[in-house]
PDB file of C-alpha atoms in Angstrom:
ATOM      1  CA  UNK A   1     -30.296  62.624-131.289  1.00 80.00           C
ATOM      2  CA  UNK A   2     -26.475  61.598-131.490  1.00 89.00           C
ATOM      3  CA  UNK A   3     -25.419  59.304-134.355  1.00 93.00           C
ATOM      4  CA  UNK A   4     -22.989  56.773-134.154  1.00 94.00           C
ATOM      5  CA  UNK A   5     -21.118  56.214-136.839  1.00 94.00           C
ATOM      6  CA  UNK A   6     -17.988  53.076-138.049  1.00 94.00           C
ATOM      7  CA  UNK A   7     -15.804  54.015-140.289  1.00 94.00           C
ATOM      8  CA  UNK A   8     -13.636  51.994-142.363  1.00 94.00           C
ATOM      9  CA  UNK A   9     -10.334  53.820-144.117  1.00 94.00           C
ATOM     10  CA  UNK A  10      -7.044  52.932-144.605  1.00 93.00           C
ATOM     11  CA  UNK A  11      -4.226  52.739-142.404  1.00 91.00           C
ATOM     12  CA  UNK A  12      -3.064  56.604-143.563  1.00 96.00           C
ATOM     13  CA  UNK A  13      -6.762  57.203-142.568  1.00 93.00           C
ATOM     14  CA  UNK A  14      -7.388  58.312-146.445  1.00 96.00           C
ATOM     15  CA  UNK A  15     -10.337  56.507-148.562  1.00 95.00           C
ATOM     16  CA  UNK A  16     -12.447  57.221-145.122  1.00 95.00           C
ATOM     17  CA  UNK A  17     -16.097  55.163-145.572  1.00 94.00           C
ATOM     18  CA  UNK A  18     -19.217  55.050-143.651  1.00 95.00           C
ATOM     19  CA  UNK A  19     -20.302  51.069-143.028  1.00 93.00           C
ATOM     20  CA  UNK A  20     -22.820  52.271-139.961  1.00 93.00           C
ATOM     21  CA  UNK A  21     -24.070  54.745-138.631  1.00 92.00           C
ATOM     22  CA  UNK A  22     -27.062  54.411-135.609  1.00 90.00           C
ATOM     23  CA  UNK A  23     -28.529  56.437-132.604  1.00 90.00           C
ATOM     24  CA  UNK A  24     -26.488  54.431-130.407  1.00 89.00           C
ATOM     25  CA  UNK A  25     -22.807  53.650-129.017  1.00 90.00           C
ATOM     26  CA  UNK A  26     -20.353  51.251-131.385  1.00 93.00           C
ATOM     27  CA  UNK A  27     -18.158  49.188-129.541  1.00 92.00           C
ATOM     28  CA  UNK A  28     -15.078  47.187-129.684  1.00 93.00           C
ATOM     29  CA  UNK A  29     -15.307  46.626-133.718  1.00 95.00           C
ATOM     30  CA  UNK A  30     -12.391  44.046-134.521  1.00 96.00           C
ATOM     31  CA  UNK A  31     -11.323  42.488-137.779  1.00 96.00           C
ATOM     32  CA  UNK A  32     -12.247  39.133-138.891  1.00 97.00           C
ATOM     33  CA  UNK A  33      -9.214  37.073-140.353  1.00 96.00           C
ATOM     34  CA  UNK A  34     -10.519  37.705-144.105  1.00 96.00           C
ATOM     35  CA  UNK A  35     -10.336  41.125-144.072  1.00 95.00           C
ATOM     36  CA  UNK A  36     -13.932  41.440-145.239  1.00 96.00           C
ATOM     37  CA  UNK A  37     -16.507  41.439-141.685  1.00 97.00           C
ATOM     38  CA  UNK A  38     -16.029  43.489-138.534  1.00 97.00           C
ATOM     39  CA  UNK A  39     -17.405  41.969-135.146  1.00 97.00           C
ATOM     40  CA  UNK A  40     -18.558  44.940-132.738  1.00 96.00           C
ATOM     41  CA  UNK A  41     -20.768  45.098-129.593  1.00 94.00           C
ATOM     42  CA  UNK A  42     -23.669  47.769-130.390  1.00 91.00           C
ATOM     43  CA  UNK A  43     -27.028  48.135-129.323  1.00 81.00           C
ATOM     44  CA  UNK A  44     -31.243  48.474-130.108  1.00 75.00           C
ATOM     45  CA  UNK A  45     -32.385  50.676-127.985  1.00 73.00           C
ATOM     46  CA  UNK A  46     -31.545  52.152-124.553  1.00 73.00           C
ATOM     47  CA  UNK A  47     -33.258  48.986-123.009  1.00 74.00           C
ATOM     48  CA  UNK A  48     -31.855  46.119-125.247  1.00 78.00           C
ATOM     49  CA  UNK A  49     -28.882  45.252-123.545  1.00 82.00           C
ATOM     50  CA  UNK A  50     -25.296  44.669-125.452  1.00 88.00           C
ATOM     51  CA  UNK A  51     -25.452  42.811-129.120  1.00 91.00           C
ATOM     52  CA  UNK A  52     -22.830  41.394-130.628  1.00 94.00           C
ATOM     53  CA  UNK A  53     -22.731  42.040-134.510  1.00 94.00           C
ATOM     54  CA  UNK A  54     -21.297  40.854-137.561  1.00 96.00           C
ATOM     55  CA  UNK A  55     -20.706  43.449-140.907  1.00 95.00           C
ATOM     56  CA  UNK A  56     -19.668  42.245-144.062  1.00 95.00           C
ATOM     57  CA  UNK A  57     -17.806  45.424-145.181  1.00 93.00           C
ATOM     58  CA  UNK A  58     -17.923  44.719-149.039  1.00 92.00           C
ATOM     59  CA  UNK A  59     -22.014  44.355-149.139  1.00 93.00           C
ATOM     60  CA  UNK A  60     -22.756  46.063-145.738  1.00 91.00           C
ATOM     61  CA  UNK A  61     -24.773  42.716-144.811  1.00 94.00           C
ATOM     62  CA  UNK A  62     -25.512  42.774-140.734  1.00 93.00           C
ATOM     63  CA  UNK A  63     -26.176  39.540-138.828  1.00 94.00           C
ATOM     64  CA  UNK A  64     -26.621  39.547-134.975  1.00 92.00           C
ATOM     65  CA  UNK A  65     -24.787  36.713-133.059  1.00 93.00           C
ATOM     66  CA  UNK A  66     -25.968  37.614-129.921  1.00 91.00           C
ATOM     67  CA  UNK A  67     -27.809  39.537-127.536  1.00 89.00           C
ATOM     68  CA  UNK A  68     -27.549  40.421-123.766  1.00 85.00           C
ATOM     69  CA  UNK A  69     -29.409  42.057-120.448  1.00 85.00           C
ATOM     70  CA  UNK A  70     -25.636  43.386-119.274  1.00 82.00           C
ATOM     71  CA  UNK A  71     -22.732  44.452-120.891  1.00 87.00           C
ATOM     72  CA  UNK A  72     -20.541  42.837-123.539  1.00 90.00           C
ATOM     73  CA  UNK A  73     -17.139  44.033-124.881  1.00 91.00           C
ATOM     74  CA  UNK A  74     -13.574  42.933-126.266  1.00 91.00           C
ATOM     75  CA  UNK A  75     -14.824  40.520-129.332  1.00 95.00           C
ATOM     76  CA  UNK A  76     -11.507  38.869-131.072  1.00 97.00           C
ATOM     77  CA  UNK A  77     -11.553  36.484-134.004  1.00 97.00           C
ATOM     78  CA  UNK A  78     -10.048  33.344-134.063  1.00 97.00           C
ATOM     79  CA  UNK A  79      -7.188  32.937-136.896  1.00 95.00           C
ATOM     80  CA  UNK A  80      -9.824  30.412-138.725  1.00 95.00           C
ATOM     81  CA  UNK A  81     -12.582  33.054-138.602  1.00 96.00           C
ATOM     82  CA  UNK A  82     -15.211  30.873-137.177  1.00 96.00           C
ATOM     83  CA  UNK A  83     -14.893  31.429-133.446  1.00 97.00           C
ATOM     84  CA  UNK A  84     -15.087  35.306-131.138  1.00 97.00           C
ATOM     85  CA  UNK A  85     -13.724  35.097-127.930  1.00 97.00           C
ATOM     86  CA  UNK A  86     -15.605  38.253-126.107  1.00 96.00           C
ATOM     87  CA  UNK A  87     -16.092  39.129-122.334  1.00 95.00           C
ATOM     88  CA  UNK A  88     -19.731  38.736-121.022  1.00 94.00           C
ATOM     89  CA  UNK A  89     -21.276  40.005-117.781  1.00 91.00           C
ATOM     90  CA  UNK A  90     -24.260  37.845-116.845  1.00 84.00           C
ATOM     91  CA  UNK A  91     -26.234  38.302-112.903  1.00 79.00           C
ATOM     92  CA  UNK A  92     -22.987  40.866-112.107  1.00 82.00           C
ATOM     93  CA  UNK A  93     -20.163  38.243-113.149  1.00 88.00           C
ATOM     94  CA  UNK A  94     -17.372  39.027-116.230  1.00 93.00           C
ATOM     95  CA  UNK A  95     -16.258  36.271-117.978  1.00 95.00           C
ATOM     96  CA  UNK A  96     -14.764  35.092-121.057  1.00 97.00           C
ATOM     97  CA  UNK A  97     -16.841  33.583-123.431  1.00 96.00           C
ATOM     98  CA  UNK A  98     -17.085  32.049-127.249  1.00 97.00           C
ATOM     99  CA  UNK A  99     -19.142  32.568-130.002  1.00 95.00           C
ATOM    100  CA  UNK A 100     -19.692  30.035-132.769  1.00 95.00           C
ATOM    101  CA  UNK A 101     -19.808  32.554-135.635  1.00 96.00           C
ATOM    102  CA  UNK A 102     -21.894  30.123-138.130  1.00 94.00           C
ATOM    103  CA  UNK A 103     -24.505  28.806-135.081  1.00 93.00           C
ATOM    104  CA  UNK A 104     -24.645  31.614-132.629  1.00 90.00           C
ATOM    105  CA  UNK A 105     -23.603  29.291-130.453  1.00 93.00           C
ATOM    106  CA  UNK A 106     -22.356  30.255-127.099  1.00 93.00           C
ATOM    107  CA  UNK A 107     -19.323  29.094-124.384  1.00 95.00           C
ATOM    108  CA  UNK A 108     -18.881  30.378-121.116  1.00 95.00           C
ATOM    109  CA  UNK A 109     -14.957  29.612-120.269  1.00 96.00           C
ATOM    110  CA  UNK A 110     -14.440  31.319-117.593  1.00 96.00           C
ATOM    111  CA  UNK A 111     -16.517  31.076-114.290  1.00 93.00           C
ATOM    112  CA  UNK A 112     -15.212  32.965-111.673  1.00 91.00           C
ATOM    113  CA  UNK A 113     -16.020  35.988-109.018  1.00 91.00           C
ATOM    114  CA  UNK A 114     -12.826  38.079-110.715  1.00 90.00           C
ATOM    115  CA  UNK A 115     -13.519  40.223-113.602  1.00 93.00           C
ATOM    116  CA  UNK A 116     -12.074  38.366-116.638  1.00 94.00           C
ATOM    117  CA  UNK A 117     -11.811  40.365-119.794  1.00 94.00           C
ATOM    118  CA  UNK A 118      -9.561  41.245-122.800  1.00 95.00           C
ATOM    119  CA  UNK A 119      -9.757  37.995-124.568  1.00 96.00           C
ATOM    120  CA  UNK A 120      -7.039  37.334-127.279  1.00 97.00           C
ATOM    121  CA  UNK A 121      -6.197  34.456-129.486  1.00 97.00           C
ATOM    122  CA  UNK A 122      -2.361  33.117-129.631  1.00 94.00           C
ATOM    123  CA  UNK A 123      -1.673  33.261-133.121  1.00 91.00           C
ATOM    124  CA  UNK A 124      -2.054  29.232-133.620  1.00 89.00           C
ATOM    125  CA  UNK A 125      -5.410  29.513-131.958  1.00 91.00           C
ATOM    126  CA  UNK A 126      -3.912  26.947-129.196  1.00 93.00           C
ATOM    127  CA  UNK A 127      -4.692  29.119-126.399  1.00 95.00           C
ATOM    128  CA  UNK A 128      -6.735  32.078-125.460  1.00 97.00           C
ATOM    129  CA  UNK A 129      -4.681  34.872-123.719  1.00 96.00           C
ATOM    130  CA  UNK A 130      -7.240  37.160-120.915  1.00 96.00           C
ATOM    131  CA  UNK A 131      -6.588  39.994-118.440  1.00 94.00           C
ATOM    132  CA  UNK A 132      -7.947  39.120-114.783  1.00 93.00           C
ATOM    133  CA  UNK A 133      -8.077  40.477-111.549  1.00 91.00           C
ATOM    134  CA  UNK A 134      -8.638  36.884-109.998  1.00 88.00           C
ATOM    135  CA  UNK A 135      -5.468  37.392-107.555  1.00 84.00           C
ATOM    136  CA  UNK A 136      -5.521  40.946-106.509  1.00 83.00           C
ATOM    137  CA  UNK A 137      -3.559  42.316-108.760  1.00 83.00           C
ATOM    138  CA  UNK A 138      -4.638  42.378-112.883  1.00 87.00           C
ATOM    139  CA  UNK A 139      -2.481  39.745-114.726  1.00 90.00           C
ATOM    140  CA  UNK A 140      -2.523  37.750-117.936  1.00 93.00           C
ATOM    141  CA  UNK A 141      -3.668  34.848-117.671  1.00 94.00           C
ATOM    142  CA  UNK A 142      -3.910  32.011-120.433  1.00 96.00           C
ATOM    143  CA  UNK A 143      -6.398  28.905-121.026  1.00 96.00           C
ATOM    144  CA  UNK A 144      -7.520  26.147-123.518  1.00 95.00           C
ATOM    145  CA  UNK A 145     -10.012  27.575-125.819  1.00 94.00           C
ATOM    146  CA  UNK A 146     -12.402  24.851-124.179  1.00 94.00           C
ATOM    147  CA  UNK A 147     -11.376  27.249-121.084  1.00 93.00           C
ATOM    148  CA  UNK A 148      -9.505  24.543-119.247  1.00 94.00           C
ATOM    149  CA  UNK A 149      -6.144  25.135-116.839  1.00 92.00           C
ATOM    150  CA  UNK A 150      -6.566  28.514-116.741  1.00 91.00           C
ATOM    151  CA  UNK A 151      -2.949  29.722-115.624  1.00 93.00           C
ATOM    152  CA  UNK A 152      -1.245  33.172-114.417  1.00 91.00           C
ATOM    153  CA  UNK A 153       1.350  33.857-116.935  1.00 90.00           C
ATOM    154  CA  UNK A 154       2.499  37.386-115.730  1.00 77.00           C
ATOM    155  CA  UNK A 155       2.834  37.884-111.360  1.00 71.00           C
ATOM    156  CA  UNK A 156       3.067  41.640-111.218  1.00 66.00           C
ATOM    157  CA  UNK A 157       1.588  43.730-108.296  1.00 61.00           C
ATOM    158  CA  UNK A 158       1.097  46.637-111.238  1.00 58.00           C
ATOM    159  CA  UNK A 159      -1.409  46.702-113.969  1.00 55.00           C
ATOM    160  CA  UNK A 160      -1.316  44.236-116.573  1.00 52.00           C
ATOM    161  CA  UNK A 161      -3.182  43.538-120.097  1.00 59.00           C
ATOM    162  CA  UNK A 162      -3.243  41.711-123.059  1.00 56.00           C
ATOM    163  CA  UNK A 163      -3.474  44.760-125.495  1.00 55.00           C
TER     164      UNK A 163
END
């Protein structure tokens, strides 16, 4: 019977408020570009598979963008608010991904036998920054946000990541 709870407070971590609270784990909650949702992976049941969520904070709305069989983490906004980049692991295989925000729409970018995660936006939203293992080694890697020329920005033999 363990609750799960997100929390919202300020950056002093004063004014401390409850938005959620469920029998189950709370992912990977990021801020949306308006200040006003919060996408996070959570789940239904012990059965269900990841979901991907979005909370209005002001009127504690809840929509679910997606669910999955395996595991989903890492959601970041685009700066225009209507795109998540998030990693996906369908059949075994993580990849980058997008999700339309007002269709539920989904993107695979990235298809490849590396584990490709840690999706971030560049702050024009011209590329999509990721963490892969593709070579080895963990790098950074960048792409197109239509996940074309995918390309090794950092060649270190050591641990790299976007956050």
């Amino acid at each position: 019977n363990r609750q799960y709870q997100l929390m919202v407070a300020d950056s002093d971590g004063h004014n401390a408020q409850q938005i959620l609270r469920t029998n189950f784990p709370i992912l990977s909650p990021a801020w949306a570009p308006d200040g006003k949702r919060l996408a996070y992976v959570s789940f239904a049941s012990r059965t269900s598979g990841a979901m991907i969520w979005v909370q209005n904070v002001e009127t504690g709305e809840r929509r679910k963008l997606l669910q999955e069989k395996g595991t989903a983490s890492a959601p970041a906004w685009s700066a225009d608010g209507r795109r998540i980049a998030l990693r996906l692991s369908r059949g075994g295989n993580h990849d980058i991904y997008v999700l339309d925000v007002a269709a539920s729409r989904l993107t695979r970018l990235t298809k490849h036998p590396g584990i490709d995660t840690e999706p971030a936006w560049s702050p024009g939203g011209r590329y999509l920054v990721f963490t892969s293992d593709r070579n080895g080694s963990t790098d950074v890697w960048t792409m197109y946000p239509d996940g074309k020329i995918p390309r090794q920005v950092i060649h270190q033999p050591a641990y790299d990541s976007t956050s």
